[in-house]
Short mmCIF file of C-alpha atoms in Angstrom, two decimals:
data_model
loop_
_atom_site.label_atom_id
_atom_site.label_comp_id
_atom_site.label_asym_id
_atom_site.label_seq_id
_atom_site.Cartn_x
_atom_site.Cartn_y
_atom_site.Cartn_z
CA UNK A 26 -33.04 139.37 -12.36
CA UNK A 27 -34.48 138.99 -8.89
CA UNK A 28 -33.45 135.19 -8.73
CA UNK A 29 -30.24 135.87 -10.54
CA UNK A 30 -29.14 138.31 -7.75
CA UNK A 31 -30.28 135.88 -4.91
CA UNK A 32 -28.25 133.11 -6.58
CA UNK A 33 -25.16 135.53 -6.81
CA UNK A 34 -25.58 136.33 -3.02
CA UNK A 35 -25.52 132.65 -2.14
CA UNK A 36 -22.59 131.88 -4.50
CA UNK A 37 -20.57 134.59 -3.05
CA UNK A 38 -21.22 133.70 0.56
CA UNK A 39 -20.71 129.99 0.09
CA UNK A 40 -17.56 130.54 -2.00
CA UNK A 41 -15.97 132.67 0.73
CA UNK A 42 -16.94 130.16 3.41
CA UNK A 43 -15.49 127.22 1.35
CA UNK A 44 -12.10 129.22 0.83
CA UNK A 45 -11.65 129.86 4.48
CA UNK A 46 -12.57 126.26 5.39
CA UNK A 47 -10.27 124.92 2.87
CA UNK A 48 -7.45 127.16 3.77
CA UNK A 49 -7.85 126.59 7.40
CA UNK A 50 -7.96 122.85 7.01
CA UNK A 51 -4.75 122.95 4.96
CA UNK A 52 -2.62 124.87 7.49
CA UNK A 53 -4.23 123.22 10.48
CA UNK A 54 -2.12 120.23 9.26
CA UNK A 55 1.04 121.98 9.17
CA UNK A 56 2.90 122.28 12.49
CA UNK A 57 4.87 125.40 13.47
CA UNK A 58 8.57 124.95 14.21
CA UNK A 59 8.09 126.64 17.55
CA UNK A 60 5.73 123.90 18.75
CA UNK A 61 3.68 126.40 20.68
CA UNK A 62 -0.02 125.77 21.02
CA UNK A 63 -2.64 128.51 20.13
CA UNK A 64 -3.18 128.83 24.10
CA UNK A 65 0.58 129.28 24.75
CA UNK A 66 0.86 131.79 21.80
CA UNK A 67 -2.12 133.76 23.03
CA UNK A 68 -0.72 133.97 26.59
CA UNK A 69 2.79 134.98 25.37
CA UNK A 70 1.46 137.78 23.21
CA UNK A 71 -1.03 139.05 25.93
CA UNK A 72 1.61 139.01 28.68
CA UNK A 73 4.18 140.74 26.49
CA UNK A 74 1.68 143.54 25.80
CA UNK A 75 0.86 143.99 29.54
CA UNK A 76 -2.51 142.24 29.22
CA UNK A 77 -1.91 139.71 32.03
CA UNK A 78 -5.54 140.39 33.23
CA UNK A 79 -7.08 138.78 30.00
CA UNK A 80 -7.78 135.10 30.34
CA UNK A 81 -7.40 132.60 27.53
CA UNK A 82 -10.25 129.90 27.57
CA UNK A 83 -11.21 126.96 25.59
CA UNK A 84 -14.62 126.92 23.73
CA UNK A 85 -16.49 124.41 21.78
CA UNK A 86 -17.30 124.92 18.11
CA UNK A 87 -15.60 125.14 14.72
CA UNK A 88 -13.80 128.51 14.21
CA UNK A 89 -15.80 129.93 17.19
CA UNK A 90 -12.70 131.89 18.28
CA UNK A 91 -13.35 135.36 19.44
CA UNK A 92 -12.39 138.11 21.89
CA UNK A 93 -14.84 139.21 24.43
CA UNK A 94 -14.06 142.84 25.40
CA UNK A 95 -16.69 142.64 28.15
CA UNK A 96 -15.50 139.58 30.04
CA UNK A 97 -11.85 140.36 28.96
CA UNK A 98 -11.06 136.89 27.62
CA UNK A 99 -9.67 135.38 24.40
CA UNK A 100 -11.80 132.31 23.57
CA UNK A 101 -10.23 129.82 21.28
CA UNK A 102 -11.93 126.86 19.80
CA UNK A 103 -10.36 123.53 20.91
CA UNK A 104 -8.70 122.82 17.62
CA UNK A 105 -6.82 126.18 18.00
CA UNK A 106 -6.38 126.01 21.75
CA UNK A 107 -4.60 122.79 21.72
CA UNK A 108 -2.84 122.92 18.21
CA UNK A 109 0.49 124.02 17.46
CA UNK A 110 -0.32 124.32 13.82
CA UNK A 111 0.27 127.46 11.62
CA UNK A 112 -3.60 127.92 11.33
CA UNK A 113 -4.04 127.53 15.21
CA UNK A 114 -1.25 129.89 15.99
CA UNK A 115 -2.46 132.48 13.47
CA UNK A 116 -5.93 132.52 14.72
CA UNK A 117 -4.87 132.78 18.27
CA UNK A 118 -2.69 135.75 17.38
CA UNK A 119 -5.54 137.45 15.60
CA UNK A 120 -7.83 137.21 18.65
CA UNK A 121 -5.07 138.74 20.68
CA UNK A 122 -4.89 141.53 18.13
CA UNK A 123 -8.52 142.42 19.24
CA UNK A 124 -7.24 142.42 22.74
CA UNK A 125 -4.55 144.89 21.85
CA UNK A 126 -7.19 146.99 20.12
CA UNK A 127 -9.16 146.98 23.18
CA UNK A 128 -6.19 148.11 25.22
CA UNK A 129 -5.37 150.93 22.65
CA UNK A 130 -9.12 151.97 22.67
CA UNK A 131 -9.37 151.46 19.02
CA UNK A 132 -12.38 153.53 17.85
CA UNK A 133 -13.79 151.13 15.25
CA UNK A 134 -13.85 148.34 17.78
CA UNK A 135 -15.55 150.45 20.39
CA UNK A 136 -18.23 151.51 17.81
CA UNK A 137 -18.73 147.81 16.75
CA UNK A 138 -19.06 146.77 20.34
CA UNK A 139 -21.67 149.41 21.03
CA UNK A 140 -23.75 148.29 18.14
CA UNK A 141 -23.57 144.67 18.67
CA UNK A 142 -22.13 143.25 21.86
CA UNK A 143 -21.92 139.80 20.47
CA UNK A 144 -19.16 140.29 17.94
CA UNK A 145 -19.08 136.67 16.54
CA UNK A 146 -22.41 137.71 14.74
CA UNK A 147 -20.17 139.56 12.22
CA UNK A 148 -18.98 136.17 10.86
CA UNK A 149 -22.58 135.25 9.75
CA UNK A 150 -23.65 138.64 8.57
CA UNK A 151 -23.70 137.50 4.88
CA UNK A 152 -26.22 134.63 5.64
CA UNK A 153 -28.24 136.94 7.92
CA UNK A 154 -28.48 139.52 4.98
CA UNK A 155 -29.71 136.68 2.63
CA UNK A 156 -32.31 135.24 5.02
CA UNK A 157 -33.52 138.77 5.94
CA UNK A 158 -33.86 139.66 2.27
CA UNK A 159 -35.84 136.55 1.41
CA UNK A 160 -38.25 137.00 4.43
CA UNK A 161 -38.82 140.81 3.87
CA UNK A 162 -39.53 140.04 0.13
CA UNK A 163 -41.90 137.29 0.89
CA UNK A 164 -43.86 139.43 3.36
CA UNK A 165 -43.76 142.40 1.09
CA UNK A 166 -42.11 144.54 3.75
CA UNK A 167 -39.59 145.71 1.09
CA UNK A 168 -38.62 149.17 2.55
CA UNK A 169 -38.37 147.66 5.96
CA UNK A 170 -36.10 145.02 4.64
CA UNK A 171 -34.01 147.56 2.76
CA UNK A 172 -33.65 149.64 6.01
CA UNK A 173 -32.56 146.50 7.98
CA UNK A 174 -30.13 145.48 5.31
CA UNK A 175 -28.57 148.92 5.36
CA UNK A 176 -28.11 148.60 9.12
CA UNK A 177 -26.24 145.22 8.52
CA UNK A 178 -24.21 147.02 5.86
CA UNK A 179 -23.11 149.76 8.18
CA UNK A 180 -22.21 147.16 10.80
CA UNK A 181 -20.19 145.17 8.20
CA UNK A 182 -18.39 148.35 7.01
CA UNK A 183 -17.39 149.14 10.66
CA UNK A 184 -16.17 145.42 11.07
CA UNK A 185 -13.88 145.52 8.14
CA UNK A 186 -11.19 147.79 9.60
CA UNK A 187 -11.56 146.00 12.97
CA UNK A 188 -10.65 142.56 11.50
CA UNK A 189 -7.99 143.88 9.00
CA UNK A 190 -6.24 145.77 11.81
CA UNK A 191 -6.23 142.69 14.22
CA UNK A 192 -4.66 140.58 11.57
CA UNK A 193 -2.01 143.20 10.96
CA UNK A 194 -1.36 143.25 14.68
CA UNK A 195 -1.19 139.36 14.87
CA UNK A 196 1.43 139.21 12.03
CA UNK A 197 3.47 141.86 13.75
CA UNK A 198 3.30 140.12 17.06
CA UNK A 199 4.28 136.55 15.76
CA UNK A 200 7.23 138.12 13.99
CA UNK A 201 8.36 140.31 16.86
CA UNK A 202 8.32 137.31 19.27
CA UNK A 203 9.69 134.80 16.72
CA UNK A 204 6.60 132.73 17.17
CA UNK A 205 6.58 131.97 13.43
CA UNK A 206 9.59 132.03 11.09
CA UNK A 207 9.38 134.05 7.76
CA UNK A 208 8.00 131.21 5.70
CA UNK A 209 5.47 130.32 8.30
CA UNK A 210 4.28 134.02 8.39
CA UNK A 211 3.51 133.82 4.85
CA UNK A 212 1.25 130.91 5.48
CA UNK A 213 -0.30 132.64 8.39
CA UNK A 214 -1.06 135.57 6.29
CA UNK A 215 -2.79 133.44 3.88
CA UNK A 216 -4.94 132.03 6.76
CA UNK A 217 -5.87 135.42 8.01
CA UNK A 218 -6.47 136.82 4.45
CA UNK A 219 -8.96 134.09 3.85
CA UNK A 220 -10.72 134.95 6.98
CA UNK A 221 -10.90 138.60 6.17
CA UNK A 222 -12.29 137.78 2.68
CA UNK A 223 -15.42 136.44 4.36
CA UNK A 224 -16.22 139.82 5.69
CA UNK A 225 -15.57 141.33 2.28
CA UNK A 226 -17.95 138.76 0.76
CA UNK A 227 -20.48 139.65 3.39
CA UNK A 228 -20.33 143.21 2.41
CA UNK A 229 -20.96 142.30 -1.32
CA UNK A 230 -23.72 139.95 -0.33
CA UNK A 231 -25.52 142.77 1.59
CA UNK A 232 -25.22 145.23 -1.23
CA UNK A 233 -26.58 142.62 -3.76
CA UNK A 234 -29.54 141.93 -1.35
CA UNK A 235 -30.30 145.65 -1.18
CA UNK A 236 -30.27 145.76 -4.82
CA UNK A 237 -32.34 142.66 -5.15
CA UNK A 238 -35.09 144.03 -2.81
CA UNK A 239 -34.96 147.24 -4.99
CA UNK A 240 -35.69 145.18 -7.98
CA UNK A 241 -38.46 143.16 -6.25
CA UNK A 242 -40.05 146.54 -5.33
CA UNK A 243 -39.95 147.69 -8.94
CA UNK A 244 -41.40 144.47 -10.28
CA UNK A 245 -44.24 144.48 -7.88
CA UNK A 246 -45.02 148.04 -8.45
CA UNK A 247 -45.16 147.33 -12.25
#
């Protein structure tokens, strides 16, 4: 049972990551009719929302895009910064959604930032949960492991509404300013939904890891 749950955690996490990679790769090859790059889209959305003070910068890495509320900047990976693809535009709009949340003092975003300032960690929470579960189980620190997994779970549950709301705002913005047409918005929604599912998968993975550690504890007590 213990190894079955571990295998299930790994499968869920890898499946979600594969899905977003495949979806992103597909739509990064499809150019938007407006021909605006991710950087231009981000600047347009930010300026139209009175966020002229927020800088748009290019960063290295694959899907390393994020909004930094402390430095007030939207960071876009090179592929999205320079690309006019539907994927690049959608991701850029999503990060601007976080900037709008910051402006509106969105409560869940504030709470998440107070818990973990480096918000990009939320993308890897599923992997962290798996590794943590394995280490705590191997060291026989079962209850410490469960407590840490619960902390991760709480962070993930706070992250979910933040990410879903940012995507909702992104789709609203690209439609409002005619950045994407109706057909392209559907494709953009697919990209953002695939990204959101990674957070849902992370929650499922953490729940399974908590259950696995409970099973480990029961087996060793017997």
